[in-house]
Amino acid sequence: MIYLPNCHDMEKGQVYACEDCGLELKVVNECEECCDTEDETCAPCEFQCCGDEMVLK
């Protein structure tokens, strides 16, 4: 099982799915830098569905 990476690691065209209900999300735009400065640490992104992380198809 491959778990969803941080949003900065997701690439345009990839599809992530919920193994429980079958919901699928396709990356249509890649994430831009969300932190204001190099010293600021971004909080990790969490993509969950049905209580579990989504997986790369």
Coordinates of N, CA, C and O in Angstrom, one line a residue:
M1 N 0.8 -1.2 0.0 CA 0.0 0.0 0.0 C 0.9 1.2 0.0 O 1.8 1.4 0.8
I2 N 0.6 2.2 -0.9 CA 1.4 3.4 -1.0 C 0.5 4.5 -0.5 O -0.6 4.7 -0.9
Y3 N 1.0 5.2 0.6 CA 0.2 6.3 1.2 C 0.5 7.6 0.5 O 1.5 7.8 -0.1
L4 N -0.5 8.5 0.5 CA -0.5 9.8 -0.1 C 0.7 10.6 0.4 O 0.9 10.7 1.6
P5 N 1.5 11.1 -0.4 CA 2.6 12.0 0.0 C 2.1 13.4 0.4 O 1.0 13.7 0.3
N6 N 3.1 14.2 0.8 CA 2.8 15.6 1.0 C 2.3 16.2 -0.3 O 2.7 15.8 -1.3
C7 N 1.5 17.3 -0.2 CA 1.0 17.9 -1.4 C 2.0 18.4 -2.3 O 1.8 18.4 -3.5
H8 N 3.2 18.7 -1.8 CA 4.3 19.2 -2.7 C 4.9 18.1 -3.5 O 5.6 18.3 -4.5
D9 N 4.7 16.8 -3.1 CA 5.2 15.7 -3.8 C 4.2 15.1 -4.9 O 4.6 14.3 -5.7
M10 N 3.0 15.6 -4.8 CA 1.9 15.1 -5.7 C 2.2 15.8 -7.1 O 2.5 16.9 -7.2
E11 N 2.0 14.9 -8.2 CA 2.3 15.4 -9.5 C 1.0 15.5 -10.3 O 0.1 14.7 -10.2
K12 N 0.9 16.5 -11.2 CA -0.2 16.6 -12.1 C -0.5 15.3 -12.8 O 0.4 14.7 -13.4
G13 N -1.8 14.9 -12.8 CA -2.2 13.7 -13.5 C -2.3 12.5 -12.6 O -2.9 11.5 -13.0
Q14 N -1.7 12.5 -11.5 CA -1.8 11.4 -10.6 C -3.2 11.3 -10.0 O -3.9 12.3 -9.9
V15 N -3.6 10.1 -9.7 CA -5.0 9.8 -9.1 C -4.8 9.1 -7.8 O -4.0 8.1 -7.7
Y16 N -5.5 9.6 -6.8 CA -5.5 9.0 -5.5 C -6.9 8.5 -5.1 O -7.9 9.1 -5.5
A17 N -7.0 7.4 -4.5 CA -8.3 6.8 -4.2 C -8.5 6.3 -2.8 O -7.5 6.0 -2.1
C18 N -9.7 6.3 -2.4 CA -10.1 5.7 -1.1 C -10.4 4.2 -1.3 O -11.2 3.9 -2.2
E19 N -9.7 3.4 -0.6 CA -9.9 1.9 -0.7 C -11.2 1.4 -0.2 O -11.7 0.4 -0.5
D20 N -11.9 2.3 0.7 CA -13.2 1.8 1.2 C -14.3 2.2 0.3 O -15.1 1.3 0.0
C21 N -14.5 3.4 -0.1 CA -15.7 3.8 -0.8 C -15.5 4.0 -2.3 O -16.4 4.1 -3.1
G22 N -14.2 4.0 -2.7 CA -13.9 4.2 -4.2 C -13.8 5.6 -4.7 O -13.5 5.8 -5.9
L23 N -13.9 6.6 -3.8 CA -13.7 8.0 -4.2 C -12.3 8.2 -4.8 O -11.4 7.6 -4.3
E24 N -12.2 8.9 -5.9 CA -10.9 9.2 -6.5 C -10.7 10.6 -6.7 O -11.7 11.4 -7.1
L25 N -9.5 11.1 -6.5 CA -9.1 12.5 -6.7 C -8.0 12.5 -7.7 O -7.0 11.8 -7.5
K26 N -8.1 13.4 -8.7 CA -7.1 13.5 -9.7 C -6.4 14.9 -9.5 O -7.1 15.9 -9.3
V27 N -5.1 14.9 -9.5 CA -4.3 16.2 -9.3 C -4.4 16.9 -10.7 O -3.9 16.4 -11.7
V28 N -5.0 18.1 -10.7 CA -5.1 18.9 -11.9 C -4.2 20.1 -11.9 O -3.9 20.6 -12.9
N29 N -3.7 20.5 -10.7 CA -2.7 21.5 -10.6 C -1.8 21.1 -9.4 O -2.2 20.7 -8.4
E30 N -0.5 21.3 -9.6 CA 0.5 21.0 -8.6 C 0.5 22.1 -7.6 O 0.2 23.3 -7.9
C31 N 0.8 21.8 -6.4 CA 0.9 22.7 -5.2 C 2.0 23.7 -5.4 O 3.1 23.3 -5.8
E32 N 1.7 24.9 -5.1 CA 2.8 26.0 -5.1 C 3.2 26.1 -3.6 O 2.6 25.6 -2.7
E33 N 4.3 26.7 -3.4 CA 4.9 26.9 -2.1 C 3.9 27.6 -1.2 O 3.4 28.7 -1.5
C34 N 3.5 27.0 -0.1 CA 2.5 27.6 0.8 C 3.1 28.4 2.0 O 2.4 29.1 2.6
C35 N 4.4 28.2 2.2 CA 5.0 28.9 3.3 C 5.5 30.3 2.9 O 6.0 30.4 1.7
D36 N 5.5 31.2 3.8 CA 5.9 32.6 3.4 C 7.5 32.8 3.3 O 8.0 33.5 2.5
T37 N 8.2 32.0 4.2 CA 9.6 32.2 4.2 C 10.3 30.8 4.3 O 9.7 29.8 4.6
E38 N 11.6 30.8 4.0 CA 12.4 29.5 4.1 C 12.5 29.0 5.5 O 12.6 27.8 5.7
D39 N 12.4 29.9 6.5 CA 12.5 29.5 7.9 C 11.2 28.9 8.4 O 11.2 28.2 9.4
E40 N 10.1 29.2 7.8 CA 8.8 28.7 8.2 C 8.6 27.3 7.8 O 8.9 26.9 6.6
T41 N 8.1 26.4 8.7 CA 7.9 25.1 8.4 C 6.4 24.9 8.1 O 5.6 25.3 8.9
C42 N 6.1 24.2 7.0 CA 4.7 24.0 6.6 C 4.2 22.8 7.4 O 4.9 21.8 7.6
A43 N 2.9 22.9 7.8 CA 2.3 21.8 8.4 C 2.0 20.7 7.4 O 1.8 21.0 6.2
P44 N 2.1 19.4 7.7 CA 1.9 18.4 6.8 C 0.5 18.3 6.3 O -0.4 18.6 7.0
C45 N 0.3 18.0 5.0 CA -1.0 17.9 4.4 C -1.5 16.5 4.7 O -0.8 15.5 4.7
E46 N -2.8 16.4 5.0 CA -3.4 15.1 5.3 C -4.7 15.0 4.4 O -5.6 15.8 4.5
F47 N -4.7 13.9 3.6 CA -5.8 13.7 2.7 C -6.4 12.3 3.2 O -5.7 11.3 3.0
Q48 N -7.5 12.4 3.8 CA -8.2 11.2 4.3 C -9.6 11.0 3.8 O -10.2 12.0 3.5
C49 N -10.0 9.8 3.7 CA -11.4 9.5 3.3 C -11.8 8.2 4.1 O -11.0 7.3 4.2
C50 N -13.0 8.2 4.7 CA -13.5 7.1 5.4 C -12.5 6.7 6.6 O -12.3 5.6 7.0
G51 N -11.8 7.7 7.1 CA -10.9 7.5 8.2 C -9.5 7.0 7.9 O -8.7 6.8 8.8
D52 N -9.2 6.8 6.6 CA -7.9 6.3 6.2 C -7.3 7.2 5.2 O -8.0 7.9 4.5
E53 N -5.9 7.1 5.1 CA -5.3 7.9 4.0 C -5.6 7.3 2.7 O -5.8 6.1 2.5
M54 N -5.6 8.2 1.7 CA -5.9 7.8 0.3 C -4.6 7.2 -0.3 O -3.5 7.6 0.1
V55 N -4.8 6.3 -1.3 CA -3.6 5.7 -1.9 C -3.5 6.1 -3.4 O -4.5 6.4 -4.1
L56 N -2.2 6.1 -3.9 CA -1.9 6.4 -5.2 C -2.4 5.2 -6.1 O -2.0 4.1 -5.8
K57 N -3.1 5.5 -7.1 CA -3.5 4.4 -8.1 C -2.4 4.1 -9.1 O -1.7 4.9 -9.5

